[in-house]
Short mmCIF file of C-alpha atoms and ligand atoms in Angstrom, two decimals:
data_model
loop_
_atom_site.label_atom_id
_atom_site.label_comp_id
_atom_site.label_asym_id
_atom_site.label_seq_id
_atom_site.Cartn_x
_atom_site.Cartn_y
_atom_site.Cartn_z
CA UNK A 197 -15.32 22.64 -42.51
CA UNK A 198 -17.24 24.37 -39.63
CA UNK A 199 -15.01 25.84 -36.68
CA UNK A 200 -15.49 26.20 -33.33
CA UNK A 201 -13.95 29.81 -33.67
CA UNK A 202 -16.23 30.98 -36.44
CA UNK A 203 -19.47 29.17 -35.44
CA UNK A 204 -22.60 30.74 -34.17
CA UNK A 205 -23.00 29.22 -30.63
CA UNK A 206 -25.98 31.62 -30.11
CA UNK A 207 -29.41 29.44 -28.36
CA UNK A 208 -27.49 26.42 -29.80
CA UNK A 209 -27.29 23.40 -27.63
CA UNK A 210 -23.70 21.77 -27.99
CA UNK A 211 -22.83 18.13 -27.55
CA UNK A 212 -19.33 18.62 -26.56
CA UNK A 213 -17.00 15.08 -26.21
CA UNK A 214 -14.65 15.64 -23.94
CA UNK A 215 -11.69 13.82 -22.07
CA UNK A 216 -12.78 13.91 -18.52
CA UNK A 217 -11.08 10.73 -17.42
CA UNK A 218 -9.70 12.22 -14.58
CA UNK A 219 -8.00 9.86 -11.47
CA UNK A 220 -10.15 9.99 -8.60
CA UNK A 221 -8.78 9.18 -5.00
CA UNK A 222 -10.79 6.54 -2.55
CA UNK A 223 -13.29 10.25 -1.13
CA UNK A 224 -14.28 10.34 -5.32
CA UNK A 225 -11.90 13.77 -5.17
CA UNK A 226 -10.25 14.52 -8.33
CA UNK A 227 -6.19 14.46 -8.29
CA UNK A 228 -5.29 15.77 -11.75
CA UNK A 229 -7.65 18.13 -13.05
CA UNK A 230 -5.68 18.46 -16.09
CA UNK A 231 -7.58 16.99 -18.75
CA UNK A 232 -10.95 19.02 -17.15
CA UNK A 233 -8.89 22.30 -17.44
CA UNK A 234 -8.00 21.91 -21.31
CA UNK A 235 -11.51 21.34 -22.83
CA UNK A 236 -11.85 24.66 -20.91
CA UNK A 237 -11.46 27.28 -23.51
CA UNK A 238 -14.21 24.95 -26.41
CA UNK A 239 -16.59 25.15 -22.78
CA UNK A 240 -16.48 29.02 -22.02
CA UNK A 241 -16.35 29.71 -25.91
CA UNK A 242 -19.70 27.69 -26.58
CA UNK A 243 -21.51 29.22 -23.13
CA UNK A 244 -19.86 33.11 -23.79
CA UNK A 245 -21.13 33.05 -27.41
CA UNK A 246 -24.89 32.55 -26.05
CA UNK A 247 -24.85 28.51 -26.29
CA UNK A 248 -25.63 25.97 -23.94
CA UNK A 249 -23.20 22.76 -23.63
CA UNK A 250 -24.26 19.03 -23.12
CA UNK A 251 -20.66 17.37 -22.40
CA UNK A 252 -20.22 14.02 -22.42
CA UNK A 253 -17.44 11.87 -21.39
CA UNK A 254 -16.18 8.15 -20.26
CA UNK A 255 -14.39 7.77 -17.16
CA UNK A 256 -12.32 4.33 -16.24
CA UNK A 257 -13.12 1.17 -17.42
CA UNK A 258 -16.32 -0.11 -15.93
CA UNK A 259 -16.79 -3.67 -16.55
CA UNK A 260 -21.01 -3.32 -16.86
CA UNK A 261 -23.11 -0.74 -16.37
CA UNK A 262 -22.94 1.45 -13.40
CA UNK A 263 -20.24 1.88 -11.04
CA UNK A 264 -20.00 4.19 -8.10
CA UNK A 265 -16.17 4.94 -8.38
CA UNK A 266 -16.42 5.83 -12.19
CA UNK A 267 -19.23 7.91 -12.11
CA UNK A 268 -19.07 11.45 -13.63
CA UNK A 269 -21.35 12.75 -10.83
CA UNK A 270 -17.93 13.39 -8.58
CA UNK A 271 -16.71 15.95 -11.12
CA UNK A 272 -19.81 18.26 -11.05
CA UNK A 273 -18.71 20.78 -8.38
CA UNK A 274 -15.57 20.98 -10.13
CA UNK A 275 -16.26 21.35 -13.58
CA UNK A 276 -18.86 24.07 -12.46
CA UNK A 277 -16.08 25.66 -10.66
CA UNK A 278 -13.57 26.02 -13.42
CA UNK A 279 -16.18 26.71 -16.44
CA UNK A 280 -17.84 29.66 -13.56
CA UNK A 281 -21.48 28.18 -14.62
CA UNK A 282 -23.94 25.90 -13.00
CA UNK A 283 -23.60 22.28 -14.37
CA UNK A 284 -26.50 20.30 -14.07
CA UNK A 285 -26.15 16.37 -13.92
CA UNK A 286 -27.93 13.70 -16.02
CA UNK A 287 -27.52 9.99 -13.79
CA UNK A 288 -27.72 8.40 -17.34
CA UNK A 289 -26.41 9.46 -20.59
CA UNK A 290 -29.11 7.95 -23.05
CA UNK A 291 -33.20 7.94 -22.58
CA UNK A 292 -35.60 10.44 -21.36
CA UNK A 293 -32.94 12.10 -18.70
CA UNK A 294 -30.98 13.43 -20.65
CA UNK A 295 -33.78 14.22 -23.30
CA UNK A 296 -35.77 16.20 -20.93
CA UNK A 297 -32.90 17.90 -19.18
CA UNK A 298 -31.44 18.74 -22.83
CA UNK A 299 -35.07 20.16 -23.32
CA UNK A 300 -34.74 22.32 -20.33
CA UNK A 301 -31.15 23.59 -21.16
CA UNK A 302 -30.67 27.42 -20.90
CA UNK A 303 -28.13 29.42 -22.94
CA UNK A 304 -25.44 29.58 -20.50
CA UNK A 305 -26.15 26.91 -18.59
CA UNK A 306 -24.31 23.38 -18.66
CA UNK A 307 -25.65 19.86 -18.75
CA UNK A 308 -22.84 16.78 -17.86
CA UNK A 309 -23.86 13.35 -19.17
CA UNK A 310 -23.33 10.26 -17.00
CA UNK A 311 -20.18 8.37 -17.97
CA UNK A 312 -20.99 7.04 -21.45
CA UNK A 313 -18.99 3.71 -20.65
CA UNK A 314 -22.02 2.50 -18.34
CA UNK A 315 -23.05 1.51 -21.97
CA UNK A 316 -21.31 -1.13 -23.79
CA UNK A 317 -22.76 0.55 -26.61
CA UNK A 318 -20.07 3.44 -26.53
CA UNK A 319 -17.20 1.00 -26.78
CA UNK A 320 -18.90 -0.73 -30.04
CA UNK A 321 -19.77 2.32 -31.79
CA UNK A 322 -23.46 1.44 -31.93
CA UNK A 323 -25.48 3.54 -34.36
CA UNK A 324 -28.41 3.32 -32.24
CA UNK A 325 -26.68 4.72 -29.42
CA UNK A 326 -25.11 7.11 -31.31
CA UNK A 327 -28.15 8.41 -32.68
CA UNK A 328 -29.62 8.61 -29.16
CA UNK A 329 -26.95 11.00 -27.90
CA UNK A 330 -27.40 13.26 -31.15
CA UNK A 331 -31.02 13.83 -30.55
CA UNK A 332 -29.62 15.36 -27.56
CA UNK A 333 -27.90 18.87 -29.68
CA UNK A 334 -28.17 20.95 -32.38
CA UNK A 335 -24.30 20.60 -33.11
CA UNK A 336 -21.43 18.47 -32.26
CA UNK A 337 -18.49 19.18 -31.05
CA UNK A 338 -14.95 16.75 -30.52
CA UNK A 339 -12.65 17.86 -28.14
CA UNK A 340 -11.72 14.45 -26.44
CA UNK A 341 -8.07 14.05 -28.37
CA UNK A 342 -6.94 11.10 -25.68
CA UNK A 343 -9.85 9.12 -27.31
CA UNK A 344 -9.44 10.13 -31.11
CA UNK A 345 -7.52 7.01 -32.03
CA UNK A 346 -10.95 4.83 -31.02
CA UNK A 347 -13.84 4.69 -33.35
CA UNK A 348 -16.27 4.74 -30.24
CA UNK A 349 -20.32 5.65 -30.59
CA UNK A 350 -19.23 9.10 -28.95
CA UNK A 351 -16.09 10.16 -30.83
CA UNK A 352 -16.42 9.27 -34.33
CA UNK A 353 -19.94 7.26 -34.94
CA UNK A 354 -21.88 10.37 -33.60
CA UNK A 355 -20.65 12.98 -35.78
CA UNK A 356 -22.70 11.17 -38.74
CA UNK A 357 -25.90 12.58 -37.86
CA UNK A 358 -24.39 16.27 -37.67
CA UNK A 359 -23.45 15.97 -40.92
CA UNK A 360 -23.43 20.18 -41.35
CA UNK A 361 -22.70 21.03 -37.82
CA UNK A 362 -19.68 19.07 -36.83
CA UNK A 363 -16.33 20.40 -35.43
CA UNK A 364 -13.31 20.11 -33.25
CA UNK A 365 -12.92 22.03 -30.03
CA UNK A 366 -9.85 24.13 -29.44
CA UNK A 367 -7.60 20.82 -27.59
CA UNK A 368 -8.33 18.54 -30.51
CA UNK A 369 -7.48 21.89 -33.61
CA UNK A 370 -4.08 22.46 -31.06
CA UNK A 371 -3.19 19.14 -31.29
CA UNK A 372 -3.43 18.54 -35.15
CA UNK A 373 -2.07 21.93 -35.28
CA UNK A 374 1.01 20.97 -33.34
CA UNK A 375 1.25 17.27 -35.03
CA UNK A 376 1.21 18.41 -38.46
CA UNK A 377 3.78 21.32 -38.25
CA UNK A 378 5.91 18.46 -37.26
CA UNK A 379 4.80 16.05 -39.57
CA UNK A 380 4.30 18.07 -43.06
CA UNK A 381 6.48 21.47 -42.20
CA UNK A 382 9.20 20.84 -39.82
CA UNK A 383 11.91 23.34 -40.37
CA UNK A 384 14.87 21.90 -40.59
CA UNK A 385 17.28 19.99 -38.68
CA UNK A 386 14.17 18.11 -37.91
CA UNK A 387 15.31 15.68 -34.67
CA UNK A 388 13.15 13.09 -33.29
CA UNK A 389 14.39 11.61 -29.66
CA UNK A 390 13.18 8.19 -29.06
CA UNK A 391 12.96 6.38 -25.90
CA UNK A 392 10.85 4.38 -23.26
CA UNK A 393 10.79 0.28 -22.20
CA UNK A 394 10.43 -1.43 -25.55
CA UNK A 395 10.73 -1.03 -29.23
CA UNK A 396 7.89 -2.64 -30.28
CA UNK A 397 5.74 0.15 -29.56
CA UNK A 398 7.61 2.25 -31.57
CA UNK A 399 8.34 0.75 -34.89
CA UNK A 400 5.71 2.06 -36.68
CA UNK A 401 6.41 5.81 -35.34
CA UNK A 402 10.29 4.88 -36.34
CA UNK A 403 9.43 3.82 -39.53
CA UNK A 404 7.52 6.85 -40.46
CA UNK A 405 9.64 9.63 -39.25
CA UNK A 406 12.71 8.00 -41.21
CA UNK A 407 10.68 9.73 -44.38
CA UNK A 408 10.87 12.81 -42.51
CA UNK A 409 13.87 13.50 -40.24
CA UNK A 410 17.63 14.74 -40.25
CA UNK A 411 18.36 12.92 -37.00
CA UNK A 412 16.72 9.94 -35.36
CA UNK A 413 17.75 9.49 -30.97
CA UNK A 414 17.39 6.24 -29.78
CA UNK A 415 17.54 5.86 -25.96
CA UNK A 416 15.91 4.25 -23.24
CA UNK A 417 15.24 0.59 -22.76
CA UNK A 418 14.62 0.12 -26.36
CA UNK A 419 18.51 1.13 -26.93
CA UNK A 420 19.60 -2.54 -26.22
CA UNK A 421 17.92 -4.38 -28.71
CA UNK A 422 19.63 -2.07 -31.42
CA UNK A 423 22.91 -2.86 -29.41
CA UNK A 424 22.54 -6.41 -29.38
CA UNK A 425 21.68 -6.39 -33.13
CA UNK A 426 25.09 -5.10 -33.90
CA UNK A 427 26.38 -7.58 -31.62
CA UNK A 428 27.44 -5.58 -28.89
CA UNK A 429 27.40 -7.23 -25.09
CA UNK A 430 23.82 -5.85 -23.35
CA UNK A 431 24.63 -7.92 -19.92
CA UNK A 432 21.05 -8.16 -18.44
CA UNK A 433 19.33 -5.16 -19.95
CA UNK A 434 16.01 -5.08 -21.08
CA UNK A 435 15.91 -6.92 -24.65
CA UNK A 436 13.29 -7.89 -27.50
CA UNK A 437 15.02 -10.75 -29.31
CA UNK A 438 12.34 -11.09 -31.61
CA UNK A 439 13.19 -7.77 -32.93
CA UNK A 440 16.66 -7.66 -33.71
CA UNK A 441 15.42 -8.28 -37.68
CA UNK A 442 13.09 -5.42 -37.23
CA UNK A 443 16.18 -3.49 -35.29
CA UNK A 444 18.74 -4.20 -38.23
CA UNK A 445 15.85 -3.16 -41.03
CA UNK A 446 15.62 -0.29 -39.50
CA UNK A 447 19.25 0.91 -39.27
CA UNK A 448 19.61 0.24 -42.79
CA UNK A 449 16.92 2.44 -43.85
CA UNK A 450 17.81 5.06 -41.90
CA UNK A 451 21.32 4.52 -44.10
CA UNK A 452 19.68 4.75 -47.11
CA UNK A 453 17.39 7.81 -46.36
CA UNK A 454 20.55 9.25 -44.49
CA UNK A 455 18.98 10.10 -41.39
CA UNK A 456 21.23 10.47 -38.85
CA UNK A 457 20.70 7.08 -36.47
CA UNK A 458 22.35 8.95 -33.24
CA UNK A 459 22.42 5.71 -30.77
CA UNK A 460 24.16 5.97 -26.89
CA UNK A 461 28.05 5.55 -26.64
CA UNK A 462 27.61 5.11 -23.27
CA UNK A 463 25.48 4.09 -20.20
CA UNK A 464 25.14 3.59 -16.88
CA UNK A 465 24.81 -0.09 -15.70
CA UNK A 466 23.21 -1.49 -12.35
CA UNK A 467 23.66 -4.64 -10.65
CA UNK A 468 20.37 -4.85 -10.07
CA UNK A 469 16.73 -2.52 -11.20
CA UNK A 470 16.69 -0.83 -7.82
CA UNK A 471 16.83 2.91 -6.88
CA UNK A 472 19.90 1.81 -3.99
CA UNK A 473 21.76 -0.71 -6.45
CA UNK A 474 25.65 -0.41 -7.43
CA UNK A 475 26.27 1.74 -10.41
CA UNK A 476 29.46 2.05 -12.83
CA UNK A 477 29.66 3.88 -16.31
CA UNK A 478 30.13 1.52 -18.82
CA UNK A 479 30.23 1.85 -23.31
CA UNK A 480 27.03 1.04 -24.11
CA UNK A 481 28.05 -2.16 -26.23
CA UNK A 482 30.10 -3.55 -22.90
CA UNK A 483 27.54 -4.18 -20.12
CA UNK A 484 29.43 -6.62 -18.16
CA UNK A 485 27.55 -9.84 -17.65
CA UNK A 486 24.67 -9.99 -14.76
CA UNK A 487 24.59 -5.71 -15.47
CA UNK A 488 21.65 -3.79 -16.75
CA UNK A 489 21.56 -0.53 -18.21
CA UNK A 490 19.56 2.08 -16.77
CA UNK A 491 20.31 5.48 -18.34
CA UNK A 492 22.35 7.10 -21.22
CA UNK A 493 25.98 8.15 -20.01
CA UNK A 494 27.76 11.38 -20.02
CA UNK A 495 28.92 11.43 -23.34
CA UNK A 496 25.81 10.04 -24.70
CA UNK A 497 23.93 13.26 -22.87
CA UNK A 498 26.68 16.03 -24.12
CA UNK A 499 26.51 14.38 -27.73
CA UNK A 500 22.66 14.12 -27.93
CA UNK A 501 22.04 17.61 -26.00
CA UNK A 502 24.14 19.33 -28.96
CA UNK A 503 22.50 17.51 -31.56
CA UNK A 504 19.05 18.82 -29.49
CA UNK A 505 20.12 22.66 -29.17
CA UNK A 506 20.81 22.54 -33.19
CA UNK A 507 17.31 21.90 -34.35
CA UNK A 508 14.84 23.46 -35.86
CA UNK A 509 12.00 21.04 -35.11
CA UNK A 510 12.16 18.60 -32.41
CA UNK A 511 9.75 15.57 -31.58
CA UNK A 512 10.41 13.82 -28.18
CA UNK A 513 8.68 10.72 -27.46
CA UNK A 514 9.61 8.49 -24.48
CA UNK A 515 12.37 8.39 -21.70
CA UNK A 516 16.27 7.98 -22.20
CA UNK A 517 16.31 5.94 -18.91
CA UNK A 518 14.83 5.33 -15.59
CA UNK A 519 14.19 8.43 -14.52
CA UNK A 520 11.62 7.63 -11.74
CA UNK A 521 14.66 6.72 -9.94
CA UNK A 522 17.26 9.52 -9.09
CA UNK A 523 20.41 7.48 -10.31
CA UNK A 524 18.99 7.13 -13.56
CA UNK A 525 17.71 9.99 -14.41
CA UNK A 526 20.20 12.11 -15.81
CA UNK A 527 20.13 11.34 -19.47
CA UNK A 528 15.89 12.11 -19.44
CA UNK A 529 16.91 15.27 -17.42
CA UNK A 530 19.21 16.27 -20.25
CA UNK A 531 17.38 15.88 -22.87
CA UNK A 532 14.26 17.87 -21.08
CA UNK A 533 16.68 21.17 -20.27
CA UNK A 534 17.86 20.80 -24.20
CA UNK A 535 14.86 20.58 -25.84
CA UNK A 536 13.91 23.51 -23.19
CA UNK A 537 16.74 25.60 -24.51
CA UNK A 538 16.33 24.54 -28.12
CA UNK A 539 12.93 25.79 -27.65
CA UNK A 540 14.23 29.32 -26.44
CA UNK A 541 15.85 29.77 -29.44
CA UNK A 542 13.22 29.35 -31.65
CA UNK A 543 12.78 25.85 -32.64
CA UNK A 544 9.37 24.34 -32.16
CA UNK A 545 9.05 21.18 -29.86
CA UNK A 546 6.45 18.97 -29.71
CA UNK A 547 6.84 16.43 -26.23
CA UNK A 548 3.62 12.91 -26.24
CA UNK A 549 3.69 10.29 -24.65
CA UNK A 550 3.18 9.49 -21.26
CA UNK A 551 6.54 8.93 -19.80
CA UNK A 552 8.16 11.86 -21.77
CA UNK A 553 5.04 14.14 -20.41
CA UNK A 554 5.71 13.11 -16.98
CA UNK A 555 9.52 13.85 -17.02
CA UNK A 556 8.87 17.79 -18.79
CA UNK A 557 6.49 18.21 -15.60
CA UNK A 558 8.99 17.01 -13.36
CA UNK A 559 11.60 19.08 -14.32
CA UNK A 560 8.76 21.91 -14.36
CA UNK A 561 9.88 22.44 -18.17
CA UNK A 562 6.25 22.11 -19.71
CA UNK A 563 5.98 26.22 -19.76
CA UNK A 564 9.51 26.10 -21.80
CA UNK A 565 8.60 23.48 -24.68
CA UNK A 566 6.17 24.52 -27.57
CA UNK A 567 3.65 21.84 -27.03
CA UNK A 568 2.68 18.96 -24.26
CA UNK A 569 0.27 16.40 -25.96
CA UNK A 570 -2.28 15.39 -24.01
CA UNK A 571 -2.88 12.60 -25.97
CA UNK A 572 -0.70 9.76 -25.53
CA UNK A 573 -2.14 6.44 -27.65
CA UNK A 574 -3.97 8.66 -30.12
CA UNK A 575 -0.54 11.14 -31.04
CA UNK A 576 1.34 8.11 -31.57
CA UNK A 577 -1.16 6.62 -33.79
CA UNK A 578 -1.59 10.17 -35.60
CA UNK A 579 2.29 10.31 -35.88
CA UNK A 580 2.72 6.42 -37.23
CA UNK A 581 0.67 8.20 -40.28
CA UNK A 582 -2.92 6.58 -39.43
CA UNK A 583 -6.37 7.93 -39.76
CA UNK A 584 -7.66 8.41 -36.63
CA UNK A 585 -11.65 8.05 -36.57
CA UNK A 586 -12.44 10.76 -34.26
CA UNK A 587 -10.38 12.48 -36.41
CA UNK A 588 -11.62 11.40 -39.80
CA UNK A 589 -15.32 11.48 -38.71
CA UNK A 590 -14.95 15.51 -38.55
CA UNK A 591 -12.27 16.38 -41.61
CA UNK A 592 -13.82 13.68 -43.92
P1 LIG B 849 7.36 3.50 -22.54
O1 LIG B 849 6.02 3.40 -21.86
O2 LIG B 849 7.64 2.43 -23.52
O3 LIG B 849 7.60 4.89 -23.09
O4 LIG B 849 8.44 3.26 -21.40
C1 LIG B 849 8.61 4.10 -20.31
C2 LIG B 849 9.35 3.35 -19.25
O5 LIG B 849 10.57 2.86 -19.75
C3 LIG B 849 9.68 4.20 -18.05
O6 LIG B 849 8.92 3.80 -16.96
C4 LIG B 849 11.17 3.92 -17.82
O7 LIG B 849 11.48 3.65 -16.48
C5 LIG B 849 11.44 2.70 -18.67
N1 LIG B 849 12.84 2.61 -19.11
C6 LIG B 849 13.56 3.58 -19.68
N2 LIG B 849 14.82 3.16 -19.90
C7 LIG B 849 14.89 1.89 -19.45
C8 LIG B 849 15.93 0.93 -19.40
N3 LIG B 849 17.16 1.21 -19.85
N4 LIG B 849 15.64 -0.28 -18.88
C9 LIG B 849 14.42 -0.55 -18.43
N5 LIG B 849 13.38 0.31 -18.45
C10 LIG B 849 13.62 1.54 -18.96
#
């Protein structure tokens, strides 16, 4: 397998897929320039090795063909700013623009495709298309992680017609890199911390990691269903009752592959989902009736936080409450300052998913955890144990 490391860049012209789906306020000005900063280093790398780069992207969801708010036009002056080379701009991403700009292309220089989405090609993984966009390059190169999980014309159908010149950029080899040392070398205690709304989402990742950990955290909203299954009284709180089955199956594996199930002993119940409503500390299998509970209680914190601090490995995924709201915020907080402190003592920790992202920036812990995922959909795909095309389409 090629690497972007080892390859020679030099008069090359690289179609790079990137993440640039970047939120835009109502003046088209970008607000999070996150995702545009990490394809950074597989940018300069490709341009200081004496290559050109042809970076394509999609941006929103655009219903049919062009829209003004999602095109990639608005993140020119930007991208040209961070990468410290011109960019030039093609208004379409397929056809004669981009052929004859791609043409033109100096070493150095930068060319940014129009946002591929304008194309309901991209979305169906049309070969066509696909081919049309390699004609554009001499190699490919995947660094859009967020999008790995989709088998779109850009991210997995293209690679086909690179068949010797096909690689991941640094954000996509990071990611694996991080993923698998979870997944097929944790060092052990290996503890995964589960949270967020609803358990659905998260059987599949459940089900997997039971092969693979000492000690399994359930929190969050998801926390009641397993509560209820074990017929505890959940008052009002958020509930799937067509998972209670799926709830049960899956405390009984963890039995039999004796993984430690660690569920809340306590939480803190609201009289209503508000940021100002009435709180009182309740066990978590005694919610009085018309209650809900919002966050993980003290003990529940001190009990999971010491279970944290003694791993090796450590795989958070999802919030242990509401933390968007202050009075329900404490058990996420927790959890972020011991995986933080875990972390300082050696053990790697690997943070995905949306709402578990956002908390570790809120508590300005990002810099003190091993890794921040930047892909959420696609690293909880990866970690339920699927083949992800974009993925696939480079490693074979
Ligand atoms: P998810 O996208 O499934 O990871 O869920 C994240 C959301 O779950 C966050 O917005 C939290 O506010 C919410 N959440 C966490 N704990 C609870 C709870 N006990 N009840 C209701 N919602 C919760």
């Amino acid at each position: 397998m090629k690497t972007i490391e080892t390859f020679d860049f030099k008069k090359k012209k690289a179609l790079v897929r990137v993440d640039f789906n970047v939120p835009l306020n109502s003046n088209f000005e970008i607000t999070d320039d996150n995702r545009i900063k990490a394809a950074m280093p597989t940018i300069k790398k490709i341009l200081n090795s004496g290559g050109s780069v042809i970076l394509m992207s999609h941006l929103g969801r655009p219903k049919s063909g062009f829209e003004e708010k999602f095109s990639l036009k608005h993140l020119v002056k930007h991208v040209s700013k961070l990468a410290g080379a011109p960019v030039k701009f093609a208004s379409d991403c397929i056809g004669n623009v981009p052929m004859e700009m791609s043409r033109d292309l100096k070493p150095g220089e930068i060319l940014l495709l129009e946002n591929l989405r304008f194309h309901k090609e991209e979305e169906k993984g049309n070969e066509e298309f696909a081919e049309g966009l390699a004609s554009l390059a001499d190699v490919y190169v995947n660094d859009a992680f967020g999008t790995a999980h989709r088998a779109h014309a850009s991210t997995a159908i293209v690679a086909k017609f690179f068949p010797d010149n096909k690689m991941f950029g640094y954000l996509i080899e990071s990611e694996l890199k991080s993923m698998d040392k979870v997944l097929r070398e944790p060092s052990k205690p290996f503890t995964a911390i589960m949270g967020g709304a609803k358990v659905s989402d998260k059987i599949l990742i459940i089900e997997n990691l039971l092969d693979r950990v000492d000690n399994l955290v359930i929190g969050g909203g998801m926390t009641y269903t397993f509560i209820k299954a074990r017929g505890g009284d959940i008052g009002s709180s958020i509930v799937e009752e067509d998972k209670l089955d799926i709830a049960l199956h899956l405390i009984e594996k963890a039995r039999k592959k004796n993984v430690k199930l660690i569920l809340p002993v306590d939480n803190i119940v609201a009289d209503k989902f508000d940021a100002e409503a009435s709180v009182q500390e309740k066990p978590i299998d005694k919610v009085p009736d018309g209650w809900l509970g919002l966050d993980i209680g003290k003990e529940s914190i001190n009990h999971i936080s010491e279970v944290i601090r003694d791993s090796k490995t450590i795989l958070w995924n999802g919030p242990m409450g509401v933390f968007e709201m202050e009075k329900f915020e404490a058990g996420t907080k927790g959890v972020a300052m011991a995986i933080a402190e875990a972390t300082s003592r050696g053990a790697f920790s690997l943070i995905g998913g949306g709402d578990s992202v956002a908390a570790i920036n809120k508590y300005d812990l990002s810099a003190k955890v091993s890794y921040v995922s930047t892909g959420g959909g696609a690293m909880l795909e990866y970690m339920e144990g699927k083949e992800l095309p974009g993925i696939k389409a480079i490693r074979g």
